[in-house]
Amino acid sequence: MKIVITDNYEEMSRESANFIIKSLLSENKKMTLGLATGNTPTGLYKELTSAINKGILGDNIIYFNIDEYCDIDLNKNGTCNKYLVDNFYNNVNIPAERAIYLNENNYGSYEDMLSKLGGIDVVILGIGENGHIAYNEPYAKFNTLTHVQYLSETSKLQHGEEFGGKDKVPPTAVTIGIRTIMNAKHVLLMASGDKKAEAIKKALQGEITEEMPASILQLHPNLHVVVDKEAAKLL
Ligand code: PGA
């Protein structure tokens, strides 16, 4: 595991972008990049947009999202689809065949699709205040592949504002599983702010347990963590 502690959010975003660029440029073949959503990676997508528009990241990269809410119009605020369109896809010229959207209708064939692409090269992860990664909530089984997950009250509270209130957060989401994440060649874990400090401490230095989904990442052979100093303050 490599941990990079940055002074602030902007530096976290830049460091993360550099890591992704380095990892994706290392091979001259089709590469896959799993996209997290939320407040954490917004600055990263600005950096990646600039790298794509300068031709640093080329047309061998296939992008896909790693989770999505169920039972909601995907053009609505709060959804992962809308977030990625607004913060990434609208600003870059990526043809539809290189932008794959996970949703409740296609999740059953997602693992097959990823396998056919040669698996995941890099997956970007934020972390929930309760330790969720993608939308694998506490007590999600470590051996799960892409599946539907009931959301915890903590996660609904954390993301309520994006939907105009906690009660408007859909009850379930589709998510790549813990096993899907552990099968990725590289994992980038990002966190910013002291609200994430406890989750980061438990994830990186605590017991490996399904109660804290991110703790399994300690066993990943290529885990790269980029956190700002507030999120790192308990390490
Ligand atoms: P955030 O969400 O980036 O908005 O903090 C991360 C998450 O809940 O996984």
mmCIF file of C-alpha atoms and ligand atoms in Angstrom:
data_model
loop_
_atom_site.group_PDB
_atom_site.id
_atom_site.type_symbol
_atom_site.label_atom_id
_atom_site.label_comp_id
_atom_site.label_asym_id
_atom_site.label_seq_id
_atom_site.Cartn_x
_atom_site.Cartn_y
_atom_site.Cartn_z
ATOM 1 C CA MET A 1 0.000 0.000 0.000
ATOM 2 C CA LYS A 2 1.265 3.436 -0.820
ATOM 3 C CA ILE A 3 -0.178 6.421 1.070
ATOM 4 C CA VAL A 4 0.258 9.967 -0.186
ATOM 5 C CA ILE A 5 -0.847 12.742 2.187
ATOM 6 C CA THR A 6 -1.474 16.085 0.537
ATOM 7 C CA ASP A 7 -1.822 19.573 1.954
ATOM 8 C CA ASN A 8 -5.251 20.182 0.468
ATOM 9 C CA TYR A 9 -8.049 19.035 -1.842
ATOM 10 C CA GLU A 10 -6.499 20.480 -5.021
ATOM 11 C CA GLU A 11 -3.236 18.668 -4.439
ATOM 12 C CA MET A 12 -5.148 15.439 -3.700
ATOM 13 C CA SER A 13 -6.908 15.826 -7.053
ATOM 14 C CA ARG A 14 -3.676 16.464 -8.957
ATOM 15 C CA GLU A 15 -1.804 13.600 -7.279
ATOM 16 C CA SER A 16 -4.691 11.247 -8.044
ATOM 17 C CA ALA A 17 -4.765 12.310 -11.689
ATOM 18 C CA ASN A 18 -1.016 11.755 -11.986
ATOM 19 C CA PHE A 19 -1.368 8.279 -10.537
ATOM 20 C CA ILE A 20 -4.135 7.386 -13.003
ATOM 21 C CA ILE A 21 -2.254 8.775 -15.975
ATOM 22 C CA LYS A 22 0.889 6.870 -15.019
ATOM 23 C CA SER A 23 -1.033 3.618 -14.488
ATOM 24 C CA LEU A 24 -3.024 3.897 -17.706
ATOM 25 C CA LEU A 25 -0.099 4.906 -19.853
ATOM 26 C CA SER A 26 1.965 1.982 -18.711
ATOM 27 C CA GLU A 27 0.580 -0.342 -21.367
ATOM 28 C CA ASN A 28 -0.250 0.201 -24.975
ATOM 29 C CA LYS A 29 -3.582 -1.612 -25.119
ATOM 30 C CA LYS A 30 -7.225 -1.119 -24.287
ATOM 31 C CA MET A 31 -7.445 0.050 -20.655
ATOM 32 C CA THR A 32 -10.430 0.353 -18.325
ATOM 33 C CA LEU A 33 -11.002 3.012 -15.681
ATOM 34 C CA GLY A 34 -13.759 2.720 -13.068
ATOM 35 C CA LEU A 35 -15.261 6.045 -12.061
ATOM 36 C CA ALA A 36 -16.432 6.932 -8.565
ATOM 37 C CA THR A 37 -18.822 9.816 -7.978
ATOM 38 C CA GLY A 38 -19.370 12.220 -5.081
ATOM 39 C CA ASN A 39 -17.679 15.327 -3.746
ATOM 40 C CA THR A 40 -14.286 13.659 -3.442
ATOM 41 C CA PRO A 41 -13.392 13.067 -7.120
ATOM 42 C CA THR A 42 -14.836 16.269 -8.653
ATOM 43 C CA GLY A 43 -11.415 17.979 -8.759
ATOM 44 C CA LEU A 44 -9.877 14.804 -10.162
ATOM 45 C CA TYR A 45 -12.315 14.868 -13.092
ATOM 46 C CA LYS A 46 -11.214 18.427 -13.878
ATOM 47 C CA GLU A 47 -7.615 17.195 -14.018
ATOM 48 C CA LEU A 48 -8.537 14.181 -16.152
ATOM 49 C CA THR A 49 -10.588 16.384 -18.489
ATOM 50 C CA SER A 50 -7.551 18.544 -19.065
ATOM 51 C CA ALA A 51 -5.332 15.471 -19.663
ATOM 52 C CA ILE A 52 -7.807 14.062 -22.199
ATOM 53 C CA ASN A 53 -8.228 17.376 -23.986
ATOM 54 C CA LYS A 54 -4.445 17.725 -24.246
ATOM 55 C CA GLY A 55 -4.215 14.196 -25.695
ATOM 56 C CA ILE A 56 -2.287 12.851 -22.685
ATOM 57 C CA LEU A 57 -4.976 10.236 -22.113
ATOM 58 C CA GLY A 58 -5.861 8.651 -25.431
ATOM 59 C CA ASP A 59 -8.685 6.786 -27.104
ATOM 60 C CA ASN A 60 -7.610 3.383 -25.770
ATOM 61 C CA ILE A 61 -9.354 4.085 -22.453
ATOM 62 C CA ILE A 62 -12.810 2.792 -21.657
ATOM 63 C CA TYR A 63 -14.649 4.512 -18.842
ATOM 64 C CA PHE A 64 -17.359 2.987 -16.704
ATOM 65 C CA ASN A 65 -19.155 3.931 -13.524
ATOM 66 C CA ILE A 66 -18.993 1.722 -10.452
ATOM 67 C CA ASP A 67 -22.374 2.341 -8.857
ATOM 68 C CA GLU A 68 -25.789 3.859 -9.498
ATOM 69 C CA TYR A 69 -29.021 4.436 -7.621
ATOM 70 C CA CYS A 70 -32.062 2.327 -8.541
ATOM 71 C CA ASP A 71 -35.668 3.418 -9.152
ATOM 72 C CA ILE A 72 -34.875 6.974 -10.143
ATOM 73 C CA ASP A 73 -34.723 8.964 -13.381
ATOM 74 C CA LEU A 74 -30.993 8.932 -14.177
ATOM 75 C CA ASN A 75 -31.102 12.524 -15.433
ATOM 76 C CA LYS A 76 -31.971 13.719 -11.934
ATOM 77 C CA ASN A 77 -29.575 15.404 -9.531
ATOM 78 C CA GLY A 78 -27.935 12.984 -7.146
ATOM 79 C CA THR A 79 -27.561 10.108 -9.609
ATOM 80 C CA CYS A 80 -24.094 8.929 -10.595
ATOM 81 C CA ASN A 81 -25.063 9.262 -14.259
ATOM 82 C CA LYS A 82 -25.957 12.949 -13.909
ATOM 83 C CA TYR A 83 -22.847 13.636 -11.852
ATOM 84 C CA LEU A 84 -20.545 12.078 -14.452
ATOM 85 C CA VAL A 85 -22.267 13.835 -17.348
ATOM 86 C CA ASP A 86 -22.008 17.211 -15.590
ATOM 87 C CA ASN A 87 -18.503 16.820 -14.174
ATOM 88 C CA PHE A 88 -16.796 14.758 -16.835
ATOM 89 C CA TYR A 89 -18.513 13.533 -19.989
ATOM 90 C CA ASN A 90 -19.881 16.955 -21.004
ATOM 91 C CA ASN A 91 -16.355 18.372 -20.981
ATOM 92 C CA VAL A 92 -14.577 15.727 -23.028
ATOM 93 C CA ASN A 93 -15.142 14.123 -26.381
ATOM 94 C CA ILE A 94 -15.582 10.463 -25.501
ATOM 95 C CA PRO A 95 -17.695 8.398 -27.910
ATOM 96 C CA ALA A 96 -20.550 6.354 -26.463
ATOM 97 C CA GLU A 97 -18.742 3.044 -26.998
ATOM 98 C CA ARG A 98 -16.022 4.144 -24.546
ATOM 99 C CA ALA A 99 -18.425 5.419 -21.863
ATOM 100 C CA ILE A 100 -20.259 2.588 -20.163
ATOM 101 C CA TYR A 101 -23.026 3.235 -17.665
ATOM 102 C CA LEU A 102 -23.865 0.759 -14.934
ATOM 103 C CA ASN A 103 -27.540 0.795 -14.017
ATOM 104 C CA GLU A 104 -30.265 -1.444 -12.631
ATOM 105 C CA ASN A 105 -31.055 -2.784 -16.125
ATOM 106 C CA ASN A 106 -27.597 -3.985 -17.124
ATOM 107 C CA TYR A 107 -25.928 -4.922 -13.851
ATOM 108 C CA GLY A 108 -26.480 -8.660 -14.479
ATOM 109 C CA SER A 109 -24.108 -8.580 -17.448
ATOM 110 C CA TYR A 110 -21.581 -6.089 -16.022
ATOM 111 C CA GLU A 111 -19.022 -8.636 -14.828
ATOM 112 C CA ASP A 112 -19.066 -10.348 -18.230
ATOM 113 C CA MET A 113 -18.630 -7.024 -19.935
ATOM 114 C CA LEU A 114 -15.668 -6.173 -17.692
ATOM 115 C CA SER A 115 -14.082 -9.591 -18.268
ATOM 116 C CA LYS A 116 -14.386 -9.196 -22.026
ATOM 117 C CA LEU A 117 -12.515 -5.901 -21.727
ATOM 118 C CA GLY A 118 -9.705 -7.685 -19.874
ATOM 119 C CA GLY A 119 -10.838 -6.714 -16.355
ATOM 120 C CA ILE A 120 -10.412 -3.414 -14.534
ATOM 121 C CA ASP A 121 -7.072 -1.654 -14.879
ATOM 122 C CA VAL A 122 -7.719 1.163 -12.404
ATOM 123 C CA VAL A 123 -10.708 1.756 -10.155
ATOM 124 C CA ILE A 124 -11.204 5.121 -8.455
ATOM 125 C CA LEU A 125 -12.821 4.917 -5.017
ATOM 126 C CA GLY A 126 -14.047 7.439 -2.512
ATOM 127 C CA ILE A 127 -14.968 6.225 0.966
ATOM 128 C CA GLY A 128 -18.222 6.603 2.847
ATOM 129 C CA GLU A 129 -18.224 7.900 6.393
ATOM 130 C CA ASN A 130 -19.250 4.356 7.348
ATOM 131 C CA GLY A 131 -16.440 2.805 5.293
ATOM 132 C CA HIS A 132 -18.434 1.894 2.188
ATOM 133 C CA ILE A 133 -16.545 1.642 -1.101
ATOM 134 C CA ALA A 134 -18.504 1.997 -4.331
ATOM 135 C CA TYR A 135 -21.865 1.159 -2.669
ATOM 136 C CA ASN A 136 -20.720 -1.859 -0.712
ATOM 137 C CA GLU A 137 -22.202 -1.014 2.657
ATOM 138 C CA PRO A 138 -21.072 -2.384 6.048
ATOM 139 C CA TYR A 139 -21.565 -6.164 6.219
ATOM 140 C CA ALA A 140 -21.599 -6.578 2.425
ATOM 141 C CA LYS A 141 -19.892 -9.902 1.806
ATOM 142 C CA PHE A 142 -16.261 -9.681 0.730
ATOM 143 C CA ASN A 143 -16.878 -12.168 -2.094
ATOM 144 C CA THR A 144 -19.640 -10.227 -3.880
ATOM 145 C CA LEU A 145 -19.593 -9.280 -7.538
ATOM 146 C CA THR A 146 -21.850 -6.581 -9.059
ATOM 147 C CA HIS A 147 -25.147 -6.597 -7.178
ATOM 148 C CA VAL A 148 -28.021 -4.547 -5.755
ATOM 149 C CA GLN A 149 -27.413 -3.143 -2.289
ATOM 150 C CA TYR A 150 -29.788 -1.636 0.294
ATOM 151 C CA LEU A 151 -28.407 1.699 1.428
ATOM 152 C CA SER A 152 -27.663 2.392 5.064
ATOM 153 C CA GLU A 153 -29.164 5.325 6.951
ATOM 154 C CA THR A 154 -25.642 6.756 7.310
ATOM 155 C CA SER A 155 -25.152 6.798 3.541
ATOM 156 C CA LYS A 156 -28.593 8.319 2.946
ATOM 157 C CA LEU A 157 -27.756 11.033 5.432
ATOM 158 C CA GLN A 158 -24.331 11.620 3.870
ATOM 159 C CA HIS A 159 -25.767 11.951 0.347
ATOM 160 C CA GLY A 160 -29.192 13.424 1.229
ATOM 161 C CA GLU A 161 -28.294 16.946 0.167
ATOM 162 C CA GLU A 162 -27.617 15.801 -3.425
ATOM 163 C CA PHE A 163 -31.249 14.625 -3.654
ATOM 164 C CA GLY A 164 -32.899 17.489 -1.770
ATOM 165 C CA GLY A 165 -33.253 15.553 1.477
ATOM 166 C CA LYS A 166 -32.361 12.243 3.068
ATOM 167 C CA ASP A 167 -35.841 10.831 2.498
ATOM 168 C CA LYS A 168 -35.521 11.355 -1.244
ATOM 169 C CA VAL A 169 -32.420 9.156 -1.508
ATOM 170 C CA PRO A 170 -33.456 5.919 -3.274
ATOM 171 C CA PRO A 171 -33.446 2.874 -0.968
ATOM 172 C CA THR A 172 -31.186 0.763 -3.169
ATOM 173 C CA ALA A 173 -28.252 1.069 -5.560
ATOM 174 C CA VAL A 174 -26.385 -1.216 -7.944
ATOM 175 C CA THR A 175 -22.685 -1.466 -7.269
ATOM 176 C CA ILE A 176 -19.654 -3.392 -8.367
ATOM 177 C CA GLY A 177 -18.809 -5.810 -5.559
ATOM 178 C CA ILE A 178 -15.898 -6.051 -3.176
ATOM 179 C CA ARG A 179 -14.552 -8.958 -5.215
ATOM 180 C CA THR A 180 -14.839 -6.892 -8.388
ATOM 181 C CA ILE A 181 -12.770 -4.183 -6.697
ATOM 182 C CA MET A 182 -10.186 -6.630 -5.355
ATOM 183 C CA ASN A 183 -9.792 -8.084 -8.867
ATOM 184 C CA ALA A 184 -8.837 -4.666 -10.281
ATOM 185 C CA LYS A 185 -5.154 -4.290 -11.171
ATOM 186 C CA HIS A 186 -4.855 -0.932 -9.396
ATOM 187 C CA VAL A 187 -7.061 0.671 -6.745
ATOM 188 C CA LEU A 188 -6.963 4.405 -6.087
ATOM 189 C CA LEU A 189 -8.597 5.366 -2.773
ATOM 190 C CA MET A 190 -9.218 9.085 -2.220
ATOM 191 C CA ALA A 191 -10.499 11.003 0.800
ATOM 192 C CA SER A 192 -10.703 14.614 1.834
ATOM 193 C CA GLY A 193 -11.732 16.353 5.035
ATOM 194 C CA ASP A 194 -11.866 15.403 8.701
ATOM 195 C CA LYS A 195 -15.283 13.756 8.317
ATOM 196 C CA LYS A 196 -13.418 10.924 6.613
ATOM 197 C CA ALA A 197 -10.573 10.662 9.136
ATOM 198 C CA GLU A 198 -12.093 7.875 11.216
ATOM 199 C CA ALA A 199 -13.102 5.799 8.192
ATOM 200 C CA ILE A 200 -9.609 6.179 6.713
ATOM 201 C CA LYS A 201 -7.965 5.163 9.990
ATOM 202 C CA LYS A 202 -10.141 2.050 10.344
ATOM 203 C CA ALA A 203 -9.850 1.171 6.661
ATOM 204 C CA LEU A 204 -6.060 1.346 6.500
ATOM 205 C CA GLN A 205 -4.982 0.422 10.021
ATOM 206 C CA GLY A 206 -7.954 -1.337 11.621
ATOM 207 C CA GLU A 207 -9.177 -4.913 11.657
ATOM 208 C CA ILE A 208 -10.115 -6.376 8.278
ATOM 209 C CA THR A 209 -13.818 -6.978 8.680
ATOM 210 C CA GLU A 210 -17.008 -6.870 6.603
ATOM 211 C CA GLU A 211 -18.281 -4.306 9.093
ATOM 212 C CA MET A 212 -15.768 -1.873 7.512
ATOM 213 C CA PRO A 213 -15.843 -2.712 3.779
ATOM 214 C CA ALA A 214 -12.819 -0.546 2.892
ATOM 215 C CA SER A 215 -10.620 -2.528 5.320
ATOM 216 C CA ILE A 216 -10.306 -5.327 2.731
ATOM 217 C CA LEU A 217 -8.228 -2.940 0.633
ATOM 218 C CA GLN A 218 -5.304 -3.584 3.003
ATOM 219 C CA LEU A 219 -4.987 -6.901 1.160
ATOM 220 C CA HIS A 220 -4.938 -5.410 -2.323
ATOM 221 C CA PRO A 221 -1.500 -5.779 -3.937
ATOM 222 C CA ASN A 222 -1.654 -2.398 -5.689
ATOM 223 C CA LEU A 223 -3.482 0.005 -3.402
ATOM 224 C CA HIS A 224 -2.652 3.677 -3.860
ATOM 225 C CA VAL A 225 -4.176 6.005 -1.264
ATOM 226 C CA VAL A 226 -4.296 9.768 -1.740
ATOM 227 C CA VAL A 227 -5.734 11.686 1.193
ATOM 228 C CA ASP A 228 -5.514 15.266 2.313
ATOM 229 C CA LYS A 229 -4.093 16.034 5.737
ATOM 230 C CA GLU A 230 -7.506 16.400 7.395
ATOM 231 C CA ALA A 231 -8.586 12.949 6.251
ATOM 232 C CA ALA A 232 -5.186 11.589 7.324
ATOM 233 C CA LYS A 233 -5.163 13.174 10.761
ATOM 234 C CA LEU A 234 -5.749 9.925 12.716
ATOM 235 C CA LEU A 235 -3.142 7.868 10.838
HETATM 236 P P1 PGA B 1 -18.247 11.779 -1.167
HETATM 237 O O1 PGA B 1 -18.863 10.322 -1.163
HETATM 238 O O2 PGA B 1 -17.136 11.740 -2.160
HETATM 239 O O3 PGA B 1 -19.364 12.668 -1.612
HETATM 240 O O4 PGA B 1 -17.759 12.060 0.207
HETATM 241 C C1 PGA B 1 -18.013 9.231 -1.123
HETATM 242 C C2 PGA B 1 -18.826 7.995 -0.852
HETATM 243 O O5 PGA B 1 -19.866 8.076 -0.192
HETATM 244 O O6 PGA B 1 -18.395 6.907 -1.273
#
